[in-house]
């Protein structure tokens, strides 16, 4: 994706894309609280434990999203770039979908179902790439 966008976009737009992706990655890292390794390493996954993990992810998503939204103006001023303020709602939406994908991804890793995981990642990245190109063009 970076090779294609490097040909299509000016350097400032690539910097915006990198800031966008880093922000989402940071939010996901903060919100997941090590749930993925816990699922992969757990010996017994009960329905009750899965419900607790879902609740934790939704709860941390809510808190992290609100904190991010409140501090997004200050973050944008600090890094001297307005991409976070301009796209904070989009960042929060992508953050939500990425966070909700963590549990199925961990279940596939635990089950050693790497073929299905690869197909899901390929589909997700391809869809994301085309949405990104559409977003850039329009």
PDB file of C-alpha atoms in Angstrom:
ATOM      1  CA  UNK A   1       0.000   0.000   0.000  1.00  0.00           C
ATOM      2  CA  UNK A   2       2.821   2.388   0.842  1.00  0.00           C
ATOM      3  CA  UNK A   3       4.559   1.809  -2.505  1.00  0.00           C
ATOM      4  CA  UNK A   4       1.434   2.665  -4.483  1.00  0.00           C
ATOM      5  CA  UNK A   5       0.508   5.672  -2.390  1.00  0.00           C
ATOM      6  CA  UNK A   6       4.082   6.959  -2.536  1.00  0.00           C
ATOM      7  CA  UNK A   7       3.627   7.231  -6.302  1.00  0.00           C
ATOM      8  CA  UNK A   8       0.185   8.820  -6.099  1.00  0.00           C
ATOM      9  CA  UNK A   9       0.547  11.217  -3.182  1.00  0.00           C
ATOM     10  CA  UNK A  10       2.785  14.089  -2.196  1.00  0.00           C
ATOM     11  CA  UNK A  11       5.043  13.535   0.852  1.00  0.00           C
ATOM     12  CA  UNK A  12       2.767  15.569   3.139  1.00  0.00           C
ATOM     13  CA  UNK A  13      -0.177  13.252   2.381  1.00  0.00           C
ATOM     14  CA  UNK A  14       1.971  10.198   3.103  1.00  0.00           C
ATOM     15  CA  UNK A  15       2.936  11.784   6.426  1.00  0.00           C
ATOM     16  CA  UNK A  16      -0.771  12.235   7.182  1.00  0.00           C
ATOM     17  CA  UNK A  17      -1.412   8.580   6.334  1.00  0.00           C
ATOM     18  CA  UNK A  18       1.409   7.477   8.637  1.00  0.00           C
ATOM     19  CA  UNK A  19       0.101   9.635  11.495  1.00  0.00           C
ATOM     20  CA  UNK A  20      -3.393   8.199  10.912  1.00  0.00           C
ATOM     21  CA  UNK A  21      -2.121   4.593  11.046  1.00  0.00           C
ATOM     22  CA  UNK A  22       0.147   5.183  14.041  1.00  0.00           C
ATOM     23  CA  UNK A  23      -2.710   6.781  15.962  1.00  0.00           C
ATOM     24  CA  UNK A  24      -4.981   3.791  15.352  1.00  0.00           C
ATOM     25  CA  UNK A  25      -2.204   1.346  16.253  1.00  0.00           C
ATOM     26  CA  UNK A  26      -1.504   3.199  19.488  1.00  0.00           C
ATOM     27  CA  UNK A  27      -5.187   3.289  20.454  1.00  0.00           C
ATOM     28  CA  UNK A  28      -5.570  -0.447  19.785  1.00  0.00           C
ATOM     29  CA  UNK A  29      -2.441  -1.256  21.799  1.00  0.00           C
ATOM     30  CA  UNK A  30      -3.708   0.750  24.756  1.00  0.00           C
ATOM     31  CA  UNK A  31      -7.235  -0.669  24.626  1.00  0.00           C
ATOM     32  CA  UNK A  32      -6.513  -4.362  24.178  1.00  0.00           C
ATOM     33  CA  UNK A  33      -4.773  -4.701  27.570  1.00  0.00           C
ATOM     34  CA  UNK A  34      -3.117  -7.983  26.614  1.00  0.00           C
ATOM     35  CA  UNK A  35      -6.376  -9.771  25.863  1.00  0.00           C
ATOM     36  CA  UNK A  36      -5.078 -11.370  22.663  1.00  0.00           C
ATOM     37  CA  UNK A  37      -2.165 -13.201  24.367  1.00  0.00           C
ATOM     38  CA  UNK A  38      -4.516 -14.265  27.185  1.00  0.00           C
ATOM     39  CA  UNK A  39      -6.900 -15.883  24.707  1.00  0.00           C
ATOM     40  CA  UNK A  40      -4.110 -17.603  22.809  1.00  0.00           C
ATOM     41  CA  UNK A  41      -2.482 -18.963  25.982  1.00  0.00           C
ATOM     42  CA  UNK A  42      -5.629 -19.900  27.907  1.00  0.00           C
ATOM     43  CA  UNK A  43      -6.332 -23.570  28.335  1.00  0.00           C
ATOM     44  CA  UNK A  44     -10.089 -23.259  28.772  1.00  0.00           C
ATOM     45  CA  UNK A  45     -12.195 -20.585  27.080  1.00  0.00           C
ATOM     46  CA  UNK A  46     -15.649 -20.553  28.610  1.00  0.00           C
ATOM     47  CA  UNK A  47     -18.548 -18.508  27.301  1.00  0.00           C
ATOM     48  CA  UNK A  48     -18.406 -16.430  30.470  1.00  0.00           C
ATOM     49  CA  UNK A  49     -14.747 -15.577  29.859  1.00  0.00           C
ATOM     50  CA  UNK A  50     -15.472 -14.622  26.244  1.00  0.00           C
ATOM     51  CA  UNK A  51     -18.283 -12.318  27.420  1.00  0.00           C
ATOM     52  CA  UNK A  52     -15.882 -10.708  29.903  1.00  0.00           C
ATOM     53  CA  UNK A  53     -13.308 -10.126  27.147  1.00  0.00           C
ATOM     54  CA  UNK A  54     -15.986  -8.553  24.921  1.00  0.00           C
ATOM     55  CA  UNK A  55     -17.121  -6.320  27.766  1.00  0.00           C
ATOM     56  CA  UNK A  56     -13.544  -5.261  28.516  1.00  0.00           C
ATOM     57  CA  UNK A  57     -12.928  -4.378  24.866  1.00  0.00           C
ATOM     58  CA  UNK A  58     -16.129  -2.328  24.568  1.00  0.00           C
ATOM     59  CA  UNK A  59     -15.481  -0.632  27.917  1.00  0.00           C
ATOM     60  CA  UNK A  60     -11.883   0.266  27.084  1.00  0.00           C
ATOM     61  CA  UNK A  61     -12.929   1.361  23.595  1.00  0.00           C
ATOM     62  CA  UNK A  62     -15.393   3.781  25.163  1.00  0.00           C
ATOM     63  CA  UNK A  63     -12.893   5.239  27.605  1.00  0.00           C
ATOM     64  CA  UNK A  64      -9.991   5.455  25.155  1.00  0.00           C
ATOM     65  CA  UNK A  65     -12.220   6.984  22.455  1.00  0.00           C
ATOM     66  CA  UNK A  66     -13.550   9.677  24.766  1.00  0.00           C
ATOM     67  CA  UNK A  67     -10.063  10.517  26.049  1.00  0.00           C
ATOM     68  CA  UNK A  68      -8.711  10.576  22.492  1.00  0.00           C
ATOM     69  CA  UNK A  69     -11.542  12.826  21.325  1.00  0.00           C
ATOM     70  CA  UNK A  70     -10.992  15.261  24.205  1.00  0.00           C
ATOM     71  CA  UNK A  71      -7.226  15.447  23.711  1.00  0.00           C
ATOM     72  CA  UNK A  72      -7.178  15.331  19.893  1.00  0.00           C
ATOM     73  CA  UNK A  73      -6.928  19.122  19.577  1.00  0.00           C
ATOM     74  CA  UNK A  74      -3.917  19.223  21.900  1.00  0.00           C
ATOM     75  CA  UNK A  75      -2.276  16.289  20.136  1.00  0.00           C
ATOM     76  CA  UNK A  76      -2.731  17.971  16.758  1.00  0.00           C
ATOM     77  CA  UNK A  77      -1.220  21.205  18.057  1.00  0.00           C
ATOM     78  CA  UNK A  78       1.689  19.307  19.615  1.00  0.00           C
ATOM     79  CA  UNK A  79       2.581  17.441  16.419  1.00  0.00           C
ATOM     80  CA  UNK A  80       1.732  20.485  14.290  1.00  0.00           C
ATOM     81  CA  UNK A  81      -0.551  18.474  12.025  1.00  0.00           C
ATOM     82  CA  UNK A  82      -4.337  18.681  11.723  1.00  0.00           C
ATOM     83  CA  UNK A  83      -4.977  15.149  10.427  1.00  0.00           C
ATOM     84  CA  UNK A  84      -6.019  13.897  13.871  1.00  0.00           C
ATOM     85  CA  UNK A  85      -8.585  16.658  14.382  1.00  0.00           C
ATOM     86  CA  UNK A  86      -9.847  16.521  10.803  1.00  0.00           C
ATOM     87  CA  UNK A  87     -10.382  12.746  10.866  1.00  0.00           C
ATOM     88  CA  UNK A  88     -10.915  11.946  14.549  1.00  0.00           C
ATOM     89  CA  UNK A  89     -14.359  10.428  13.917  1.00  0.00           C
ATOM     90  CA  UNK A  90     -12.922   8.222  11.167  1.00  0.00           C
ATOM     91  CA  UNK A  91     -10.006   7.262  13.419  1.00  0.00           C
ATOM     92  CA  UNK A  92     -12.440   6.262  16.178  1.00  0.00           C
ATOM     93  CA  UNK A  93     -14.542   4.205  13.715  1.00  0.00           C
ATOM     94  CA  UNK A  94     -11.498   2.376  12.344  1.00  0.00           C
ATOM     95  CA  UNK A  95     -10.264   1.907  15.922  1.00  0.00           C
ATOM     96  CA  UNK A  96     -13.597   0.274  16.839  1.00  0.00           C
ATOM     97  CA  UNK A  97     -13.535  -2.147  13.900  1.00  0.00           C
ATOM     98  CA  UNK A  98      -9.893  -3.048  14.511  1.00  0.00           C
ATOM     99  CA  UNK A  99     -10.554  -3.633  18.188  1.00  0.00           C
ATOM    100  CA  UNK A 100     -13.575  -5.839  17.464  1.00  0.00           C
ATOM    101  CA  UNK A 101     -11.447  -7.934  15.114  1.00  0.00           C
ATOM    102  CA  UNK A 102      -8.973  -8.758  17.898  1.00  0.00           C
ATOM    103  CA  UNK A 103     -11.071 -11.506  19.477  1.00  0.00           C
ATOM    104  CA  UNK A 104     -11.808 -13.489  16.288  1.00  0.00           C
ATOM    105  CA  UNK A 105      -8.160 -13.072  15.286  1.00  0.00           C
ATOM    106  CA  UNK A 106      -7.016 -14.462  18.643  1.00  0.00           C
ATOM    107  CA  UNK A 107      -9.442 -17.399  18.367  1.00  0.00           C
ATOM    108  CA  UNK A 108      -8.068 -18.258  14.925  1.00  0.00           C
ATOM    109  CA  UNK A 109      -4.512 -18.072  16.243  1.00  0.00           C
ATOM    110  CA  UNK A 110      -5.401 -20.282  19.193  1.00  0.00           C
ATOM    111  CA  UNK A 111      -7.008 -22.832  16.861  1.00  0.00           C
ATOM    112  CA  UNK A 112      -3.936 -22.641  14.572  1.00  0.00           C
ATOM    113  CA  UNK A 113      -6.265 -21.759  11.710  1.00  0.00           C
ATOM    114  CA  UNK A 114      -3.705 -19.684   9.865  1.00  0.00           C
ATOM    115  CA  UNK A 115      -5.185 -20.277   6.409  1.00  0.00           C
ATOM    116  CA  UNK A 116      -8.482 -18.640   7.401  1.00  0.00           C
ATOM    117  CA  UNK A 117      -6.567 -15.921   9.235  1.00  0.00           C
ATOM    118  CA  UNK A 118      -4.563 -15.211   6.077  1.00  0.00           C
ATOM    119  CA  UNK A 119      -7.730 -15.021   3.962  1.00  0.00           C
ATOM    120  CA  UNK A 120      -9.368 -12.641   6.454  1.00  0.00           C
ATOM    121  CA  UNK A 121      -6.269 -10.423   6.578  1.00  0.00           C
ATOM    122  CA  UNK A 122      -5.968 -10.424   2.789  1.00  0.00           C
ATOM    123  CA  UNK A 123      -9.628  -9.486   2.363  1.00  0.00           C
ATOM    124  CA  UNK A 124      -9.427  -6.830   5.082  1.00  0.00           C
ATOM    125  CA  UNK A 125      -6.258  -5.235   3.724  1.00  0.00           C
ATOM    126  CA  UNK A 126      -7.518  -5.289   0.134  1.00  0.00           C
ATOM    127  CA  UNK A 127     -10.842  -3.751   1.129  1.00  0.00           C
ATOM    128  CA  UNK A 128      -9.043  -1.158   3.253  1.00  0.00           C
ATOM    129  CA  UNK A 129      -6.710  -0.307   0.399  1.00  0.00           C
ATOM    130  CA  UNK A 130      -9.540   0.264  -2.071  1.00  0.00           C
ATOM    131  CA  UNK A 131     -11.472   2.322   0.475  1.00  0.00           C
ATOM    132  CA  UNK A 132      -8.323   4.359   1.045  1.00  0.00           C
ATOM    133  CA  UNK A 133      -7.883   4.951  -2.705  1.00  0.00           C
ATOM    134  CA  UNK A 134     -11.542   5.934  -3.036  1.00  0.00           C
ATOM    135  CA  UNK A 135     -11.121   8.282  -0.102  1.00  0.00           C
ATOM    136  CA  UNK A 136      -8.081   9.861  -1.747  1.00  0.00           C
ATOM    137  CA  UNK A 137      -9.730  10.313  -5.114  1.00  0.00           C
ATOM    138  CA  UNK A 138     -13.005  11.722  -3.841  1.00  0.00           C
TER     139      UNK A 138
END
